[in-house]
PDB file of C-alpha atoms in Angstrom:
ATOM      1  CA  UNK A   1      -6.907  10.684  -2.420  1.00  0.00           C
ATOM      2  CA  UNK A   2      -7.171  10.071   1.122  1.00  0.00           C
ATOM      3  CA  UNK A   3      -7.201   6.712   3.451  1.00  0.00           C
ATOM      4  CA  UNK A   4     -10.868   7.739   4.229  1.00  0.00           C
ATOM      5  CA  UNK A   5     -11.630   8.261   0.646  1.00  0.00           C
ATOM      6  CA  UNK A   6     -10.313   4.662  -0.131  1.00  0.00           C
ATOM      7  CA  UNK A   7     -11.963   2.951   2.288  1.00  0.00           C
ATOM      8  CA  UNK A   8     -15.442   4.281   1.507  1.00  0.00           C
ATOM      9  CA  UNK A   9     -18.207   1.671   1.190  1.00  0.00           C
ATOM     10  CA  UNK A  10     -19.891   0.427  -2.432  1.00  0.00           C
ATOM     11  CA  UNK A  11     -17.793  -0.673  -5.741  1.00  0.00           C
ATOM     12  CA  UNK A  12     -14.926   1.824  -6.004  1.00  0.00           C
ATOM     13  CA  UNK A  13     -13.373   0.064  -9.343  1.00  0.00           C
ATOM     14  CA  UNK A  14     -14.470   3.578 -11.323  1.00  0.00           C
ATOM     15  CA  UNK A  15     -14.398   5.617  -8.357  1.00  0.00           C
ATOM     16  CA  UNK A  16     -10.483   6.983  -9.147  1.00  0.00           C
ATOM     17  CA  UNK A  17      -8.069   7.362 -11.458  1.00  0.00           C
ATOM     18  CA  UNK A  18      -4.552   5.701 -12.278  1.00  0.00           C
ATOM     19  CA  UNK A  19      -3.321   8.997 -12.897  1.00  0.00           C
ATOM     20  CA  UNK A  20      -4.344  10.701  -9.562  1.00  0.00           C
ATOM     21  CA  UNK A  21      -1.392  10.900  -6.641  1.00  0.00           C
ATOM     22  CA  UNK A  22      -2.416  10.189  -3.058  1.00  0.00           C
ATOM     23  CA  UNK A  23      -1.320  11.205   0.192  1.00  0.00           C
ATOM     24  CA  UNK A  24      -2.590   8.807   2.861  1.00  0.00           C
ATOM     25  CA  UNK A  25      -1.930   8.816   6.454  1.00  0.00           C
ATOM     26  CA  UNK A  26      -2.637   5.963   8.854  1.00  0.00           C
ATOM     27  CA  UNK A  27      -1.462   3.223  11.351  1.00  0.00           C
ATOM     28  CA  UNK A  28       1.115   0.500   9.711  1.00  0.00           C
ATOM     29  CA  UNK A  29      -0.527  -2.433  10.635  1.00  0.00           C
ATOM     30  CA  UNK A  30       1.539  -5.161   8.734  1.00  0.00           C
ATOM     31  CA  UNK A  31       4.776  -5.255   6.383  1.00  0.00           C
ATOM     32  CA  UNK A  32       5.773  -8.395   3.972  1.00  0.00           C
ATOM     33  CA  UNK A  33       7.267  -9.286   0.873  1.00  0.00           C
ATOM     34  CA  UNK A  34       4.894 -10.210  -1.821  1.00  0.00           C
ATOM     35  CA  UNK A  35       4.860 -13.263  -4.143  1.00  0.00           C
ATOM     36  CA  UNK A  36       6.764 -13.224  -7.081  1.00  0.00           C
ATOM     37  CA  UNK A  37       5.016 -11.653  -9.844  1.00  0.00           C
ATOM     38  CA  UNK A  38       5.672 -11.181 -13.751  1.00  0.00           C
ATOM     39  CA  UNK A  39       5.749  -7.456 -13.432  1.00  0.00           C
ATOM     40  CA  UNK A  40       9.318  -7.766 -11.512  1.00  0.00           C
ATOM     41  CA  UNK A  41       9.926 -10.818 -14.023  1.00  0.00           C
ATOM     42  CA  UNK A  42       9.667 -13.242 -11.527  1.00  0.00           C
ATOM     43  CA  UNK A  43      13.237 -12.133  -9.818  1.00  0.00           C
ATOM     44  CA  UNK A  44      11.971  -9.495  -7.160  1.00  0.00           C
ATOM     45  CA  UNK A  45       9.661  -8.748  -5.021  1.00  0.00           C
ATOM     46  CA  UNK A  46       7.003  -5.796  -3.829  1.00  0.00           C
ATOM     47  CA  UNK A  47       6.746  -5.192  -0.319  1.00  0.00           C
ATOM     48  CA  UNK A  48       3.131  -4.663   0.811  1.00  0.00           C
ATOM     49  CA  UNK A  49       2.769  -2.196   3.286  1.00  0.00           C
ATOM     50  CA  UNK A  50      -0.724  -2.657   5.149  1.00  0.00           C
ATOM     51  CA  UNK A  51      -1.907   0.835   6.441  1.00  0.00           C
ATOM     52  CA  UNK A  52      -5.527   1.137   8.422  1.00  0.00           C
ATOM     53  CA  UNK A  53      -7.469   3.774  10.334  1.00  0.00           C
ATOM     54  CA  UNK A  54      -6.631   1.404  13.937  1.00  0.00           C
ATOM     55  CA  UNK A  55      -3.412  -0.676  14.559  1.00  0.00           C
ATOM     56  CA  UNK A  56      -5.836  -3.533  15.204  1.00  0.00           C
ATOM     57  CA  UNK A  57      -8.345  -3.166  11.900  1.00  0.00           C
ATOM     58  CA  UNK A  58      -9.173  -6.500  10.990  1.00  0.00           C
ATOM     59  CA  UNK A  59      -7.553  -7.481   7.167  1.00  0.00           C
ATOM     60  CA  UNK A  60     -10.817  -6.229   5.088  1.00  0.00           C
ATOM     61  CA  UNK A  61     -10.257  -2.293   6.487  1.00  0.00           C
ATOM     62  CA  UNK A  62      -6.785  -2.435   5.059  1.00  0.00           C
ATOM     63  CA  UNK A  63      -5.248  -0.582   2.371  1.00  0.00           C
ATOM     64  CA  UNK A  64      -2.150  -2.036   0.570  1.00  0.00           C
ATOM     65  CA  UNK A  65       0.558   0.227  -0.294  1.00  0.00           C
ATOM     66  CA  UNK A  66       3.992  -1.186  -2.245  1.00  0.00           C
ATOM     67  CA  UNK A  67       7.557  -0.348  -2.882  1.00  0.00           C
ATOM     68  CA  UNK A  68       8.156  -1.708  -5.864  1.00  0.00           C
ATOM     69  CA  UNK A  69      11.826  -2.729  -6.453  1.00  0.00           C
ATOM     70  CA  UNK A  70      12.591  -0.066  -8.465  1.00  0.00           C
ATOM     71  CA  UNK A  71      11.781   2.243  -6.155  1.00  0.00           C
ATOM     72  CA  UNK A  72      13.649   0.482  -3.698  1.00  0.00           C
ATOM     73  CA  UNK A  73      16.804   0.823  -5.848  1.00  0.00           C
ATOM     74  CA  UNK A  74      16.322   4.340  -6.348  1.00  0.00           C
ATOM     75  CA  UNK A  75      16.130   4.485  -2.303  1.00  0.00           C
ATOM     76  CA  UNK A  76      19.326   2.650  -2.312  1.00  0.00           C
ATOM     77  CA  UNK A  77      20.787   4.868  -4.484  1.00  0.00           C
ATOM     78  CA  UNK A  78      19.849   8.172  -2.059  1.00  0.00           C
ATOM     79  CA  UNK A  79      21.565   6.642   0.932  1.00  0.00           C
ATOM     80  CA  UNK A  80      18.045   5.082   2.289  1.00  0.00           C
ATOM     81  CA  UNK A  81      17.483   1.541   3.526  1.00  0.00           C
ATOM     82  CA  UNK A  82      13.973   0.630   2.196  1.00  0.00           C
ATOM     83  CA  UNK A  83      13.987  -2.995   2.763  1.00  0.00           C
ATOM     84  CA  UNK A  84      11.125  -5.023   4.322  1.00  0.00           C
ATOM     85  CA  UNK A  85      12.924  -5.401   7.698  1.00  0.00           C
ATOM     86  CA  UNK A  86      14.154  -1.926   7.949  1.00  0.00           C
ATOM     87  CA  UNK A  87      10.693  -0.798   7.316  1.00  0.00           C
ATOM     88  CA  UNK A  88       9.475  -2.959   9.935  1.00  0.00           C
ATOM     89  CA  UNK A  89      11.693  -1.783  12.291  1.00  0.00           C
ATOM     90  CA  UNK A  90      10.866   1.606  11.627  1.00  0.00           C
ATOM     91  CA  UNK A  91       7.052   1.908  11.132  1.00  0.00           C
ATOM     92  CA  UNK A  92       4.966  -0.911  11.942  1.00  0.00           C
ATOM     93  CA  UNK A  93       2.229   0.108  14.394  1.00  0.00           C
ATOM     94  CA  UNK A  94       3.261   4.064  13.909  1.00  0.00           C
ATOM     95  CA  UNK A  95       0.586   6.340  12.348  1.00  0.00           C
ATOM     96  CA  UNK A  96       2.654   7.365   9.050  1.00  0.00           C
ATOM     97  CA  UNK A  97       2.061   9.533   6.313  1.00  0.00           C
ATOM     98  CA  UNK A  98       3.132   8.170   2.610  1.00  0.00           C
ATOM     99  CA  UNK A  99       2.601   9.541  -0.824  1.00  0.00           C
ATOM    100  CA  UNK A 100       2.664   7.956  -4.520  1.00  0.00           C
ATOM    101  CA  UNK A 101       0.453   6.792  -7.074  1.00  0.00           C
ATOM    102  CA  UNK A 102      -3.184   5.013  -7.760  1.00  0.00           C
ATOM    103  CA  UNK A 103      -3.463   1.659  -9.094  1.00  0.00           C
ATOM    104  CA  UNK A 104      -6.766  -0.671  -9.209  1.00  0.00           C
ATOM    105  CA  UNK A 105      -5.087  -3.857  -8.963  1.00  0.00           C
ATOM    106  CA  UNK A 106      -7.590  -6.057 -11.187  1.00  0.00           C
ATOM    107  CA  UNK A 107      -6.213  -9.131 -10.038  1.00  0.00           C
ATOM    108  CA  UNK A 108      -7.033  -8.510  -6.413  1.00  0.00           C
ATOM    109  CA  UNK A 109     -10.794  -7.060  -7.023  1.00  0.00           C
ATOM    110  CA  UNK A 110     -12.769 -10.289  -5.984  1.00  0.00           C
ATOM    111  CA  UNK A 111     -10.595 -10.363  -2.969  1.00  0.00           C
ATOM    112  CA  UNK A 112     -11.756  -6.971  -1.314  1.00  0.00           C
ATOM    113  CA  UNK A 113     -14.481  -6.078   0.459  1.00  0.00           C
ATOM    114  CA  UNK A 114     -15.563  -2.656  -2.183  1.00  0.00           C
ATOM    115  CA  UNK A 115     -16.197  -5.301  -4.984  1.00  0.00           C
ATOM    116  CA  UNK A 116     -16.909  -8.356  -3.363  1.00  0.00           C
ATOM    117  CA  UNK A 117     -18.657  -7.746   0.308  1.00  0.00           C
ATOM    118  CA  UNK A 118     -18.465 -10.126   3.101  1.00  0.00           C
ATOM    119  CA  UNK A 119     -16.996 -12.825   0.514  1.00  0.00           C
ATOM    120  CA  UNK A 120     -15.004 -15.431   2.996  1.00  0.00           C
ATOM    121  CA  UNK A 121     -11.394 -15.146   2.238  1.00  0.00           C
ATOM    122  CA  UNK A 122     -11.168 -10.915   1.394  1.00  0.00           C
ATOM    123  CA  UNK A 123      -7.773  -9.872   2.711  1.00  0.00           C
ATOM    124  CA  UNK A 124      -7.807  -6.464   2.209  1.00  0.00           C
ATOM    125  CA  UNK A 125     -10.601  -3.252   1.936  1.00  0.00           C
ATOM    126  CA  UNK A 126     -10.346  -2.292  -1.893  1.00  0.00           C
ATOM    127  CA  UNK A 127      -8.622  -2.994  -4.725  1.00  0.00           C
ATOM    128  CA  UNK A 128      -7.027   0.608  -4.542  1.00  0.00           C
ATOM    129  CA  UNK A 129      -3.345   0.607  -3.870  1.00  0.00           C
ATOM    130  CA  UNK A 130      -0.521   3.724  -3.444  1.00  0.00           C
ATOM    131  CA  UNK A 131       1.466   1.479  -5.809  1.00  0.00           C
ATOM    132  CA  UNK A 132       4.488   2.630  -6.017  1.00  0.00           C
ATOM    133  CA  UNK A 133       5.139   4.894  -2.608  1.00  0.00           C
ATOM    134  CA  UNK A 134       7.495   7.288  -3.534  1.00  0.00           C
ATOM    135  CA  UNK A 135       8.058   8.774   0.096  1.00  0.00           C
ATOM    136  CA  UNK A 136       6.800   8.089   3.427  1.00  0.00           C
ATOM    137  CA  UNK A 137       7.491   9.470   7.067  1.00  0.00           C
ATOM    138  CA  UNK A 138       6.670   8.877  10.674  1.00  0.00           C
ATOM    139  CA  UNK A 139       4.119  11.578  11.212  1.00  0.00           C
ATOM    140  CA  UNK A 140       3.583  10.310  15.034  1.00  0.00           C
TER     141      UNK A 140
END
């Protein structure tokens, strides 16, 4: 799956599979922490890595990507600093290259332009994520 092929136009809820793997390159437009959720009981936090075809795309031509905090331990654990301000640091507004795994994150759908278009208040292109990234590099 490609950043093109997630940002196609129409309802994409049955358009992929959780068990596909993606490889998506694009500009890092934004990095945050997420809210508290009850899949990291409440403790941790995702950070959402915004990715886009333009360092300027507007929020509903975004894709979210996340390290979850697993993944950020395991990071930790090779020698890596994966923590939201390192990874601001090191690839906001870069064109970047990341790899991991499909999820449709159902509680986002009404929020994204591919299921709900031109609703006021979509923050992000689809309810597709790379969720968790399991490696990512500066490509340029």
């Amino acid at each position: 799956v490609t950043l093109e092929g997630l940002l196609q136009p129409g309802n994409d809820q049955g358009r992929w599979l959780t068990s596909r793997a993606a490889r998506i390159e694009g500009y890092v437009v934004s990095i945050g922490e997420a809210g508290v959720e009850l899949a990291n009981c409440y403790v941790r936090r995702d950070i959402h890595i915004n990715v886009a075809r333009t360092p300027d795309a507007p929020v509903t031509a975004q894709v979210v990507l996340e390290v979850t905090p697993p993944m950020q331990d395991w990071a930790r654990a090779q020698g890596w600093d994966w923590s939201a301000d390192t990874l601001k640091r090191d690839l906001l507004g870069r064109w970047c290259r990341f790899e991991g795994w499909l999820f449709f994150d159902t509680t986002h759908a009404g929020e994204s332009e591919s299921i709900a278009p031109g609703r006021e208040g979509n923050w992000r292109a689809t309810a597709w994520e790379v969720h968790p990234i399991t490696r990512f590099e500066v490509a340029r």
